[in-house]
mmCIF file of C-alpha atoms in Angstrom:
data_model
loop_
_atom_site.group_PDB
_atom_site.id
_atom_site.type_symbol
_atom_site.label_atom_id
_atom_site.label_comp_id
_atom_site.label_asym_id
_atom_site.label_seq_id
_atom_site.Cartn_x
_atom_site.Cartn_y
_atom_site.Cartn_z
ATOM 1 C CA UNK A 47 2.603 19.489 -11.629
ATOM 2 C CA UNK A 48 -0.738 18.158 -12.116
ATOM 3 C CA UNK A 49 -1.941 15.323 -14.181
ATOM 4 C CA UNK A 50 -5.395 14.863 -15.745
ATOM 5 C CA UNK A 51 -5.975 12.258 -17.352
ATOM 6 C CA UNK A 52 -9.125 11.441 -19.507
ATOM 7 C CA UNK A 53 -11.734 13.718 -20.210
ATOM 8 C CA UNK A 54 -13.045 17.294 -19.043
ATOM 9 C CA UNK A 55 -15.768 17.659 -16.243
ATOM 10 C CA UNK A 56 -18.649 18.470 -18.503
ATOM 11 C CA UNK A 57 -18.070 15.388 -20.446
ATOM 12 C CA UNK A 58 -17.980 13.005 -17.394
ATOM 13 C CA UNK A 59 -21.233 14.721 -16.469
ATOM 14 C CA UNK A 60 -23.166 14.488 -19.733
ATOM 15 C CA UNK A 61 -22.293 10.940 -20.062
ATOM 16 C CA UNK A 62 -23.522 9.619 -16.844
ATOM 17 C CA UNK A 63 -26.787 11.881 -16.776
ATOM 18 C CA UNK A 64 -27.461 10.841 -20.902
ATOM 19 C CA UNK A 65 -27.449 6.893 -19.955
ATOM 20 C CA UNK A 66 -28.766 6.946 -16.724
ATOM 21 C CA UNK A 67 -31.664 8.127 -14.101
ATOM 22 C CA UNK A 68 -30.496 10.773 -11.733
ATOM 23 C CA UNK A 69 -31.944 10.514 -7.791
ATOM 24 C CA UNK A 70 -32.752 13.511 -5.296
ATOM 25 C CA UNK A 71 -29.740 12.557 -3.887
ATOM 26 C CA UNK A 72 -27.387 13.400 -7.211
ATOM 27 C CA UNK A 73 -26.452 10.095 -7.245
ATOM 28 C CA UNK A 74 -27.111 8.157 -10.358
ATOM 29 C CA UNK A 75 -28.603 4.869 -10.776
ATOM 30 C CA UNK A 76 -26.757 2.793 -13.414
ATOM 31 C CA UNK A 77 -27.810 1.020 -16.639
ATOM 32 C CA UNK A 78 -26.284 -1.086 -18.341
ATOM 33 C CA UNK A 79 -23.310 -0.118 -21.105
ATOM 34 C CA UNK A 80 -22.858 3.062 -18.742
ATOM 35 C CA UNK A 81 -19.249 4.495 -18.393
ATOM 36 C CA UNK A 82 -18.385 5.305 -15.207
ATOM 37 C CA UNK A 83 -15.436 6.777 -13.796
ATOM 38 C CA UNK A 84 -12.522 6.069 -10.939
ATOM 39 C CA UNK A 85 -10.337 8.234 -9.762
ATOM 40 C CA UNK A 86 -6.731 7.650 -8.480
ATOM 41 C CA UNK A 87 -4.823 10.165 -6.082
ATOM 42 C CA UNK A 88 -1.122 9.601 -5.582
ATOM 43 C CA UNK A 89 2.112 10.547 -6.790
ATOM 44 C CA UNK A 90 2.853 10.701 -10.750
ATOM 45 C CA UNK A 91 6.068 12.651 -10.187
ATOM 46 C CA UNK A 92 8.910 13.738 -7.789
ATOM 47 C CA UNK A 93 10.764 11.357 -4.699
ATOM 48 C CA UNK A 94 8.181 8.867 -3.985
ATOM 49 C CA UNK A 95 6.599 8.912 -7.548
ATOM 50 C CA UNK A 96 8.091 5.147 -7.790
ATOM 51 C CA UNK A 97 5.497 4.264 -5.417
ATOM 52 C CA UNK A 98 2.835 5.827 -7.173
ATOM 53 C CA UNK A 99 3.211 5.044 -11.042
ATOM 54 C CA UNK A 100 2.376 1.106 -10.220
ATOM 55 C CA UNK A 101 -0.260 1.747 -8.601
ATOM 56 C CA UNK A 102 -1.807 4.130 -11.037
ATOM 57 C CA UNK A 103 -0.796 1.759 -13.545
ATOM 58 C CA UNK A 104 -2.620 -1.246 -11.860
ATOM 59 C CA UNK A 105 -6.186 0.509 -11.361
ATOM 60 C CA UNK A 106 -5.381 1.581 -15.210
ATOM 61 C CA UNK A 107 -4.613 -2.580 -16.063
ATOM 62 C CA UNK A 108 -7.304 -3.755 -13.962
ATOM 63 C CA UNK A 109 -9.980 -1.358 -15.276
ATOM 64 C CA UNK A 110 -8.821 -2.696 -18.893
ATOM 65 C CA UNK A 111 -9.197 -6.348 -17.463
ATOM 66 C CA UNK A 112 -12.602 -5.559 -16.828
ATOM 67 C CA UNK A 113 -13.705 -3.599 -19.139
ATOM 68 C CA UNK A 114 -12.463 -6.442 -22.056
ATOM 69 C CA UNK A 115 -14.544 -9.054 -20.031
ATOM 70 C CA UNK A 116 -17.663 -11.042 -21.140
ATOM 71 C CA UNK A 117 -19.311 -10.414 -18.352
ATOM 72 C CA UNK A 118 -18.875 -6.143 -17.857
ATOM 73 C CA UNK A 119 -22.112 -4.550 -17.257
ATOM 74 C CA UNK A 120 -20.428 -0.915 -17.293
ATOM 75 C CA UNK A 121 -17.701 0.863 -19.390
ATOM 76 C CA UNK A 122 -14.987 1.852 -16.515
ATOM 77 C CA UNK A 123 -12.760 4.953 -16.976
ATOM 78 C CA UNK A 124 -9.387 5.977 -14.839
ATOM 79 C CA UNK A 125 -9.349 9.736 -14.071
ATOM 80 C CA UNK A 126 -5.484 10.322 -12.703
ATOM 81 C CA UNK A 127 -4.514 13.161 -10.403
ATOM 82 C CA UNK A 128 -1.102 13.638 -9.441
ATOM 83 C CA UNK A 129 -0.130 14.043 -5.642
ATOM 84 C CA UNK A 130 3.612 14.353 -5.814
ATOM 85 C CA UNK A 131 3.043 13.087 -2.573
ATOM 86 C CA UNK A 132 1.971 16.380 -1.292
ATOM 87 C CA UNK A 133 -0.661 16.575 1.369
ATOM 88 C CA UNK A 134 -2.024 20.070 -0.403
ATOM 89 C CA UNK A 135 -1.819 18.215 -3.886
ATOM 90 C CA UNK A 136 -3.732 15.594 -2.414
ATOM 91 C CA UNK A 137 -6.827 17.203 -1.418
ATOM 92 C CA UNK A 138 -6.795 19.714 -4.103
ATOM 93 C CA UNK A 139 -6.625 16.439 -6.389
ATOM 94 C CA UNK A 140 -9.756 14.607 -4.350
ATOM 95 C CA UNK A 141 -11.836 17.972 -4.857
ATOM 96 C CA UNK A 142 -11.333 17.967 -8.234
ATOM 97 C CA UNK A 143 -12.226 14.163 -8.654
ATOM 98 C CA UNK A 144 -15.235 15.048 -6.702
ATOM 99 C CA UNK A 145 -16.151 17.741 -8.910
ATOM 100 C CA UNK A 146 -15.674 15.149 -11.833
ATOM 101 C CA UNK A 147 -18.030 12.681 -10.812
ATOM 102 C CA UNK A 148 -15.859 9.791 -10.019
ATOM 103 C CA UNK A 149 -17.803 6.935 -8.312
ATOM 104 C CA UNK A 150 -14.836 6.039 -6.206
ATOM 105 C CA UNK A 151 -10.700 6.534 -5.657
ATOM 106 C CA UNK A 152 -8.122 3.918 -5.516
ATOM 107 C CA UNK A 153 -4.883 5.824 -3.417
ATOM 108 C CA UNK A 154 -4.454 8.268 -2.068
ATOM 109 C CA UNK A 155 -0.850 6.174 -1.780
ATOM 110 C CA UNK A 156 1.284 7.390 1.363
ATOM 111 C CA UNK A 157 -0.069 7.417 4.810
ATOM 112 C CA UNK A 158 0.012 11.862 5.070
ATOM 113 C CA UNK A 159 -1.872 11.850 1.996
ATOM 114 C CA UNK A 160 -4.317 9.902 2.782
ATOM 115 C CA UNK A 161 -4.852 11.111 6.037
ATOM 116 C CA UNK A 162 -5.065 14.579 4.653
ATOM 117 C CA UNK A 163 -7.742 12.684 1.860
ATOM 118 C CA UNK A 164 -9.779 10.980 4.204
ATOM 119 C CA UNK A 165 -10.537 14.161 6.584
ATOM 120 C CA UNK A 166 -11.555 16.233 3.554
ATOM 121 C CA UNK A 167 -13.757 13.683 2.225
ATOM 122 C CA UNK A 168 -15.470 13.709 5.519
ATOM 123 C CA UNK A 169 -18.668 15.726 4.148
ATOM 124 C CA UNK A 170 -19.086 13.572 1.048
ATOM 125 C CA UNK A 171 -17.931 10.913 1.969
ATOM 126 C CA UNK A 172 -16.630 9.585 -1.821
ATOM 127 C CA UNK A 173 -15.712 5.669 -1.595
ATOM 128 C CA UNK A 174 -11.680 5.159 -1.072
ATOM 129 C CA UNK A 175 -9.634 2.218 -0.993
ATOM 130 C CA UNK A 176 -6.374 2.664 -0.772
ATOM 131 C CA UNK A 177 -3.342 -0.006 -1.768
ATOM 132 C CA UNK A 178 -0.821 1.350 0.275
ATOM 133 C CA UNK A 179 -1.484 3.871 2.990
ATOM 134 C CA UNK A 180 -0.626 1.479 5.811
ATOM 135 C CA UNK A 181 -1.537 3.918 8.973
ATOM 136 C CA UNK A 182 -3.645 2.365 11.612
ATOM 137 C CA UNK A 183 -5.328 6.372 12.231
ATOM 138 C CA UNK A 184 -6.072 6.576 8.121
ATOM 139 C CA UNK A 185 -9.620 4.355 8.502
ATOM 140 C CA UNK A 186 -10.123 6.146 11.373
ATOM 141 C CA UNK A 187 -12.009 9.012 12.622
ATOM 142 C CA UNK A 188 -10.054 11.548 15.389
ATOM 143 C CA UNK A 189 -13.095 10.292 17.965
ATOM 144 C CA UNK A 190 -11.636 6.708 16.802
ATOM 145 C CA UNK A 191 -14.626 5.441 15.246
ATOM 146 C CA UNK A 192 -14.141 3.908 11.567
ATOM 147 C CA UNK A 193 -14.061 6.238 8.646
ATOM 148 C CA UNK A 194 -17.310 4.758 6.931
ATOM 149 C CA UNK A 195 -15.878 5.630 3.069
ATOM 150 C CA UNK A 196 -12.200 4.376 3.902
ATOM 151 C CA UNK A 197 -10.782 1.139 3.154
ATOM 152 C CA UNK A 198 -7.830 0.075 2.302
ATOM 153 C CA UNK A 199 -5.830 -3.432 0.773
ATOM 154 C CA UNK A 200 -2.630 -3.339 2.442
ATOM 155 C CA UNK A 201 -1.677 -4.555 6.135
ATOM 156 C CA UNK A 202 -2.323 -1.267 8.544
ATOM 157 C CA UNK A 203 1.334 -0.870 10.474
ATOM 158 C CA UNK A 204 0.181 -2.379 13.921
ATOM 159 C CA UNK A 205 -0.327 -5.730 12.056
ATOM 160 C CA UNK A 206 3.015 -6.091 10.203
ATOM 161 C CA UNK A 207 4.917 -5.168 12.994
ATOM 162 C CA UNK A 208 3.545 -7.223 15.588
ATOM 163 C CA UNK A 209 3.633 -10.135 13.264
ATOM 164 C CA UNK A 210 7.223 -9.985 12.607
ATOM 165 C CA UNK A 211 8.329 -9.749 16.224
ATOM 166 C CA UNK A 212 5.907 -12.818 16.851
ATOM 167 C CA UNK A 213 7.758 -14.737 14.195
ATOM 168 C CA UNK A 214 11.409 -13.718 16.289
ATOM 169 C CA UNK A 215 8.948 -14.798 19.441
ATOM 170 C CA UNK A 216 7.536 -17.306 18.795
ATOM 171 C CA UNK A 217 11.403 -18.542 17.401
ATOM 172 C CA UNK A 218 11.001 -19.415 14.173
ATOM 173 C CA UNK A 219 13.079 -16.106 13.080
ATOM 174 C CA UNK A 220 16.192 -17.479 15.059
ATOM 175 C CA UNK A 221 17.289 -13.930 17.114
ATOM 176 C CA UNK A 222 17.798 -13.361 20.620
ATOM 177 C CA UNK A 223 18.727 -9.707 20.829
ATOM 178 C CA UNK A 224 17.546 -7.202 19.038
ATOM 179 C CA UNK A 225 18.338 -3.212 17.569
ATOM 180 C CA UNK A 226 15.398 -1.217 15.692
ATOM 181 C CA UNK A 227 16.398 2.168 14.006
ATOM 182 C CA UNK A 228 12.879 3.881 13.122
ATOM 183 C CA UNK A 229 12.258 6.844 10.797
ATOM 184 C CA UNK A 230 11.462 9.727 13.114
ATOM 185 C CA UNK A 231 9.754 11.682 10.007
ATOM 186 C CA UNK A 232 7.405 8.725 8.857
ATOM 187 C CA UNK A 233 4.883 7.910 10.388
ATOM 188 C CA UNK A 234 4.531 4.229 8.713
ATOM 189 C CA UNK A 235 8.124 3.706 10.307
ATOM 190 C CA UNK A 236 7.194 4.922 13.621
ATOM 191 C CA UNK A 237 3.292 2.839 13.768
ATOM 192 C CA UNK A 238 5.551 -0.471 12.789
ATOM 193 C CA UNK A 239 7.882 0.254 15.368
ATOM 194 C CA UNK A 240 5.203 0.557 18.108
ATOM 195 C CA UNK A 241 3.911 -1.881 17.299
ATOM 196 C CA UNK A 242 6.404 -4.744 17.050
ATOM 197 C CA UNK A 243 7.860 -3.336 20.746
ATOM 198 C CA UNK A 244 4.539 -4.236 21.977
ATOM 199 C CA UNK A 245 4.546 -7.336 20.660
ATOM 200 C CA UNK A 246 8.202 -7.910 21.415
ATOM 201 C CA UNK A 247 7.413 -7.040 25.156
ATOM 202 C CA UNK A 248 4.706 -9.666 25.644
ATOM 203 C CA UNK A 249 6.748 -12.068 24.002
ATOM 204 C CA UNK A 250 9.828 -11.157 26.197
ATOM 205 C CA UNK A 251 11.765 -10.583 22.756
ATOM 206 C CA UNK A 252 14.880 -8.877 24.464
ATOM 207 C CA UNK A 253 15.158 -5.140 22.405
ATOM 208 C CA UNK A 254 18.749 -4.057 23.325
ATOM 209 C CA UNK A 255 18.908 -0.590 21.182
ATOM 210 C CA UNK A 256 16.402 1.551 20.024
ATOM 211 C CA UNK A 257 17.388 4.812 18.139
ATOM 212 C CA UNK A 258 15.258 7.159 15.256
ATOM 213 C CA UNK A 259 16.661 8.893 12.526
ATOM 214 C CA UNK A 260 15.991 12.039 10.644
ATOM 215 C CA UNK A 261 14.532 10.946 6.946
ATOM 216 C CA UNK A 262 17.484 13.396 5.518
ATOM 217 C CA UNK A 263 20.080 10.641 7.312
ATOM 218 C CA UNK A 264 22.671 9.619 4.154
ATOM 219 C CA UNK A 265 25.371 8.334 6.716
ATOM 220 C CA UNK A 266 24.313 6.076 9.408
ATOM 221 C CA UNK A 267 27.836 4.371 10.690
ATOM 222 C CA UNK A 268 26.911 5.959 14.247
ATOM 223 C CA UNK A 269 23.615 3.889 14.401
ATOM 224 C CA UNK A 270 25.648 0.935 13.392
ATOM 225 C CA UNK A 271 28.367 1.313 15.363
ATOM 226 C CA UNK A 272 26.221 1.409 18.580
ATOM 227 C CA UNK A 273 24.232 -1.476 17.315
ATOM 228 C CA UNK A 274 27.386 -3.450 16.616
ATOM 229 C CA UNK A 275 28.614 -2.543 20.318
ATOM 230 C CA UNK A 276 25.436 -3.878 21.868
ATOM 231 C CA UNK A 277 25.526 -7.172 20.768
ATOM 232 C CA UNK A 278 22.061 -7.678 18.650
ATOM 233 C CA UNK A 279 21.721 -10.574 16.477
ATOM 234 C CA UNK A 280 19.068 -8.935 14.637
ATOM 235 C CA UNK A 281 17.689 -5.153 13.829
ATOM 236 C CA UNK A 282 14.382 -4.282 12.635
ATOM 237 C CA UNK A 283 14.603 -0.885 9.897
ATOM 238 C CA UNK A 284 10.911 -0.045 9.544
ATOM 239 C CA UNK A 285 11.447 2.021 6.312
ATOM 240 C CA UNK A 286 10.750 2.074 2.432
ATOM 241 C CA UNK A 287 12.928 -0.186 0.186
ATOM 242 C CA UNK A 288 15.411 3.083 -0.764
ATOM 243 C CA UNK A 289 16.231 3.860 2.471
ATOM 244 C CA UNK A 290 16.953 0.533 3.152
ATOM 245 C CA UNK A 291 19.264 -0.344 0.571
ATOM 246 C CA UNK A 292 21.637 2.688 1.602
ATOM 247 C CA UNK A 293 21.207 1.497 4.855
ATOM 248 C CA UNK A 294 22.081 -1.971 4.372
ATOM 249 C CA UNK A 295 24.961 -1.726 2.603
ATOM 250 C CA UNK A 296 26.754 0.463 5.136
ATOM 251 C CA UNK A 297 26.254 -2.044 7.748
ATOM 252 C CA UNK A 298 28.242 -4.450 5.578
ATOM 253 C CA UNK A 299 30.648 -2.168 5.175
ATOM 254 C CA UNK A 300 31.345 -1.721 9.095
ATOM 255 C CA UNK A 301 31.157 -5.638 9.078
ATOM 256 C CA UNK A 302 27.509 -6.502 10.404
ATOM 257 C CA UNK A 303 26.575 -9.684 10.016
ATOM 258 C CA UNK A 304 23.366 -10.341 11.599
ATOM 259 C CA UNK A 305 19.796 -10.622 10.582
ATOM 260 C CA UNK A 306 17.683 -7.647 8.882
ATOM 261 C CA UNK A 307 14.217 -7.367 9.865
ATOM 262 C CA UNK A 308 11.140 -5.481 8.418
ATOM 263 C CA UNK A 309 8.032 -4.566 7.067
ATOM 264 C CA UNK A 310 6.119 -4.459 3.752
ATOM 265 C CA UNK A 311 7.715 -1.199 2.884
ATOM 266 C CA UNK A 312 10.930 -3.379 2.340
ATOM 267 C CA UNK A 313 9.375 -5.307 -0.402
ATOM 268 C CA UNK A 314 11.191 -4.576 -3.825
ATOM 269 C CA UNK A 315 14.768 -3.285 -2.489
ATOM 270 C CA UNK A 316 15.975 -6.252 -4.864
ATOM 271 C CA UNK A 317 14.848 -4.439 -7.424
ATOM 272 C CA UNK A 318 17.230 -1.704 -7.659
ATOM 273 C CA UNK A 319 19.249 -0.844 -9.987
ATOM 274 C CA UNK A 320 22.827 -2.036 -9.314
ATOM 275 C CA UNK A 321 21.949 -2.946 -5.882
ATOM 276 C CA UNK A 322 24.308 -6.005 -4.785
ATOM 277 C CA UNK A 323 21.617 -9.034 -3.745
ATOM 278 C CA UNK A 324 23.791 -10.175 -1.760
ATOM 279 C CA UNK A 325 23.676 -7.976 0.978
ATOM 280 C CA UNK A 326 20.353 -8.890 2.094
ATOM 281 C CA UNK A 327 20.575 -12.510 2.676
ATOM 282 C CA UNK A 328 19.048 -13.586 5.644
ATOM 283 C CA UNK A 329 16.636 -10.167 5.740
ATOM 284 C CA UNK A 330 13.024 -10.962 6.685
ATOM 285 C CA UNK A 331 10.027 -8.914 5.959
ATOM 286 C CA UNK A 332 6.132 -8.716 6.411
ATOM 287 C CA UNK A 333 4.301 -9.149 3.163
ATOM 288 C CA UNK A 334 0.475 -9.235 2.394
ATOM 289 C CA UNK A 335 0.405 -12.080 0.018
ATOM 290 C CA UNK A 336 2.427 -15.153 -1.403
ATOM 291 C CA UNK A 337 3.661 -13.571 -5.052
ATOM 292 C CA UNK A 338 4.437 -17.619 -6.245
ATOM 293 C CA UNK A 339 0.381 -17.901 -7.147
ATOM 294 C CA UNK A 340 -0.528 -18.313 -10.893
ATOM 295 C CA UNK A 341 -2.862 -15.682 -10.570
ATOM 296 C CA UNK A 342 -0.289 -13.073 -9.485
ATOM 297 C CA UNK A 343 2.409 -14.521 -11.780
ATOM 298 C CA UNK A 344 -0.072 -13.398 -14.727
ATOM 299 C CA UNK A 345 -0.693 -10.078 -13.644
ATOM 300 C CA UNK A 346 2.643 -9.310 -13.300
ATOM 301 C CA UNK A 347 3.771 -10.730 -16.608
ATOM 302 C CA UNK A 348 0.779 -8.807 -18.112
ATOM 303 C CA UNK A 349 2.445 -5.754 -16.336
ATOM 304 C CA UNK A 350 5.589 -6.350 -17.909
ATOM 305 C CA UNK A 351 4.511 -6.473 -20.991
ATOM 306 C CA UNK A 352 1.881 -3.435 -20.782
ATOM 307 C CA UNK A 353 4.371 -1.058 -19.418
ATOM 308 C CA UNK A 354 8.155 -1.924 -19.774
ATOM 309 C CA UNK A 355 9.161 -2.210 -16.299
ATOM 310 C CA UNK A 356 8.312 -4.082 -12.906
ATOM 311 C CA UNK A 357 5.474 -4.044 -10.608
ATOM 312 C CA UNK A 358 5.618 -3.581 -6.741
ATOM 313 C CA UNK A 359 3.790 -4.802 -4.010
ATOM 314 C CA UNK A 360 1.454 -1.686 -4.019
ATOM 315 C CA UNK A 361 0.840 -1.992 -7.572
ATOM 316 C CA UNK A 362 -0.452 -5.762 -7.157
ATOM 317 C CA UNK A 363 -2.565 -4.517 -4.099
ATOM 318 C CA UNK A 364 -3.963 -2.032 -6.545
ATOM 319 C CA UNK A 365 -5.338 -4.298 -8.458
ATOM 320 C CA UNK A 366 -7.064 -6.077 -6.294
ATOM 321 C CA UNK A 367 -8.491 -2.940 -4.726
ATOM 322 C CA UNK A 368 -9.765 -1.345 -8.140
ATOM 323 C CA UNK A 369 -11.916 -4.769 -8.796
ATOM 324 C CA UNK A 370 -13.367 -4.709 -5.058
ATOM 325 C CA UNK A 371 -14.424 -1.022 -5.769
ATOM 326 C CA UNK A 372 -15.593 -2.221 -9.383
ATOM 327 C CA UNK A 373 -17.653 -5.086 -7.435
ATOM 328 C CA UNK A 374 -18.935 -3.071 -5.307
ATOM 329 C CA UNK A 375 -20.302 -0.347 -7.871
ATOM 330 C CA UNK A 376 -21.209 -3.422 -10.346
ATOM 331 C CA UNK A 377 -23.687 -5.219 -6.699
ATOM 332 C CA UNK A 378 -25.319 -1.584 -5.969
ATOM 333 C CA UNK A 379 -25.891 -0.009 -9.688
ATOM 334 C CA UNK A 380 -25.464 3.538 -8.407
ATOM 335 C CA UNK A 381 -23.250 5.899 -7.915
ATOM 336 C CA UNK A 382 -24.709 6.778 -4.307
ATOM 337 C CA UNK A 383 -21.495 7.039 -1.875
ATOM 338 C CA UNK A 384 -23.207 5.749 0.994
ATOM 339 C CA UNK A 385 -24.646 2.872 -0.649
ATOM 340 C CA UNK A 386 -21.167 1.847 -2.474
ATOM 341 C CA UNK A 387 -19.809 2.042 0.993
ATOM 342 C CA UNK A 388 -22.432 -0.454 2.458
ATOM 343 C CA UNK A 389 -21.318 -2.668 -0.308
ATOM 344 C CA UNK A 390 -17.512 -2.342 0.425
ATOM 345 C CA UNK A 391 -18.057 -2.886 3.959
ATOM 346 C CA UNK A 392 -19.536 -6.544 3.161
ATOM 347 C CA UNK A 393 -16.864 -7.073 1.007
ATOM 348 C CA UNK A 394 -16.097 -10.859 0.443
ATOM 349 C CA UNK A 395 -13.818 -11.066 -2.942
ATOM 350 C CA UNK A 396 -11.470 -13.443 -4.188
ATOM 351 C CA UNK A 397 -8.888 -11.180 -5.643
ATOM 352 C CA UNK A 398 -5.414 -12.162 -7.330
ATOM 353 C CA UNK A 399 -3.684 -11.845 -3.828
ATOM 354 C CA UNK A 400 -6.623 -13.565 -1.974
ATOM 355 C CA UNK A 401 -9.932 -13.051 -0.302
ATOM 356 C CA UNK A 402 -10.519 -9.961 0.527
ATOM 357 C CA UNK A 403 -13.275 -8.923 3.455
ATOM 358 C CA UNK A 404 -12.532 -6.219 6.261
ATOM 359 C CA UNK A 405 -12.732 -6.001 9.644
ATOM 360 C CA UNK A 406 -14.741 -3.564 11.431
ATOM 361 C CA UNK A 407 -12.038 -0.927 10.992
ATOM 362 C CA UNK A 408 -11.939 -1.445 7.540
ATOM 363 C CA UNK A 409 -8.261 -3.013 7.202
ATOM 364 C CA UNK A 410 -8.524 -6.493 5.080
ATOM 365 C CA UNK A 411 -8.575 -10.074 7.636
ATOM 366 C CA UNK A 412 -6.072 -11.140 5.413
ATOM 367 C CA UNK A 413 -3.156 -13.379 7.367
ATOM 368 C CA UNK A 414 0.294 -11.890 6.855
ATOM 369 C CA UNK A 415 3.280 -14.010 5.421
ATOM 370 C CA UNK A 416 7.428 -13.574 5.562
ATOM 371 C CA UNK A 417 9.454 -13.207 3.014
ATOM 372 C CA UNK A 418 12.845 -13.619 3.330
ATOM 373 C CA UNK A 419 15.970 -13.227 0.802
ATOM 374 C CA UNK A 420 17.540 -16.089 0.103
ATOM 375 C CA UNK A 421 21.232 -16.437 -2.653
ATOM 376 C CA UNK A 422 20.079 -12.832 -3.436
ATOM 377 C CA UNK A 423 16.550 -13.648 -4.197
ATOM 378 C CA UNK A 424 13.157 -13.495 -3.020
ATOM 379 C CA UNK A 425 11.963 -16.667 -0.790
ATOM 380 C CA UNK A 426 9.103 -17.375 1.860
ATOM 381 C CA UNK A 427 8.782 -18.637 5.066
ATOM 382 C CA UNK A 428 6.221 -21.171 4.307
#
């Protein structure tokens, strides 16, 4: 299934080339009052479509935000494409946002997808920022040099894994041995596990089991009974939040009672329906920002409100990454690619999560905290 949303091709066209001044280039140079458009790229429907809809949602909320501003110079429009989280999906949905004019994309949201994205936008190079797709090779080039049109909002994987096994390091996540079952079909799950071995290793973090798992695993009691018979105090599941709640609650049931670690991709396994709270007391897990600020407490209210239901980490990320892309089109009035991407590059925004600039692979300098689960509910490590 693919979703459009908006208006057809000719009309994007019209309206940009009616306001505006059209370069050699085909770029456009903006006046003021123009509409402009966005795109987003990720999945509307099927299995991971609970990642997608916030996030779509978001750039949709935060385009409103802006557009309902005193101080808007342009009229901002969303253009959605559904993924269902399909690599072929993906691109077919980036060519057709290309062909629509869109003056940047917020997604594509899972790591495949993008990385499928980002090497067909390699000849036009289209500004993309994406909320979620947390793979250190998605800004990247295959020679390894930086992608110059891909950004992204969230923590790449080598950053939240290392930084939780520094926090078991450096002691103040109190574990002395420790288990890690990774997701041998994600590559999110495998990145966060490289990356917190390495870290673990310099820190002389002992690992005592080490195991993968297909992503079609419903019944993991042979993972936990080999973890249980090694003696860890602690085991880090690099996976997404659904995984992770089937996965939790079977260690309970063979009697585990140690600590839980992870990464970002834990973040809103409280949220599930009928999920017992409970279970995860004591869990840790990276996050990229501190949800207890006014600023985010608004947006997610506003959220609420606008659509029914609950945000998610991505979603909030999406925000922030749809009003860097807006500020970046808003400094350059243009729609010239390689110009936006200058812009994005020297990025320095205060967003609702934080200040947002990027590094010279285009991941966000943004310091990492822990949250934890405390009585059932969320909590920090401040």
């Amino acid at each position: 299934m693919n979703i459009k949303k908006i208006i057809s091709t000719v009309a994007v066209a019209s309206m940009l080339v009616g306001c505006s001044t059209s370069t050699d280039s085909g770029s456009t140079e903006l006046s003021e009052g123009d509409t402009v458009y966005i795109g987003y790229i990720g999945p509307l429907t099927g299995s991971t479509s609970s990642y997608g809809i916030p996030v779509a949602n978001s750039v949709e909320l935060a385009i409103a935000d802006y557009n309902a501003s005193e101080d808007a110079k342009y009229v901002f429009e969303l253009i959605q494409e559904d993924s269902a989280g399909d690599e072929t999906q993906a691109v077919n949905a980036y060519n057709s946002l290309v062909a629509d004019g869109v003056v940047g994309i917020i997604g594509p949201v899972l790591t495949a997808e993008s990385l499928a994205v980002a090497n067909a936008s390699a000849d036009d190079l289209t500004p993309i920022i994406s909320s979620s797709a947390s793979g250190d090779s998605v800004t990247l080039a295959t020679d390894g040099t930086t992608r110059t049109n891909f950004f992204r909002t969230c923590a790449n994987d080598s950053q939240g894994g290392s930084y939780i096994a520094s926090k078991v390091g450096d002691g103040t996540i109190e574990a002395t041995s420790v288990a890690i079952l990774t997701n041998s079909d994600s590559d999110y799950s495998i990145g966060c596990t490289d990356a917190f071995v390495e870290q673990a290793e310099a820190d002389g973090v002992e690992i005592v089991y080490s195991e993968s798992y297909p992503s079609t695993t419903t019944d993991f009691s042979t993972y936990i009974d080999s973890i249980l018979a090694s003696g860890a105090d602690a085991v880090f599941i690099p996976d997404y939040y659904e995984t992770i709640a089937l996965m939790v609650n079977q260690f309970s049931n063979r009697g585990y009672d140690g600590i839980f670690l992870g990464t970002d991709g834990w973040d809103g396994v409280l949220d599930i329906e009928g999920v017992d709270t409970s279970l995860f007391n004591g869990s840790y897990y990276t996050n990229t920002f501190d949800a207890r600020v006014d600023a985010i407490v608004a947006y997610e209210a506003d959220y609420l409100a606008t659509y029914g239901s609950s945000t998610n980490m991505f979603g909030t990320m999406a925000y922030d990454a749809t009003m860097i892309l807006i500020a970046a089109v808003e400094a350059t009035g243009t729609t010239d690619a390689a110009t936006i991407c200058e812009a994005l590059a020297a990025t320095d925004y205060d967003g609702i999560t934080g200040n947002f600039q990027f590094d010279d692979s285009h991941n966000p300098t943004k310091d990492l905290v822990i949250k934890t689960i405390t009585d059932g509910a969320y909590s920090y490590l401040d």
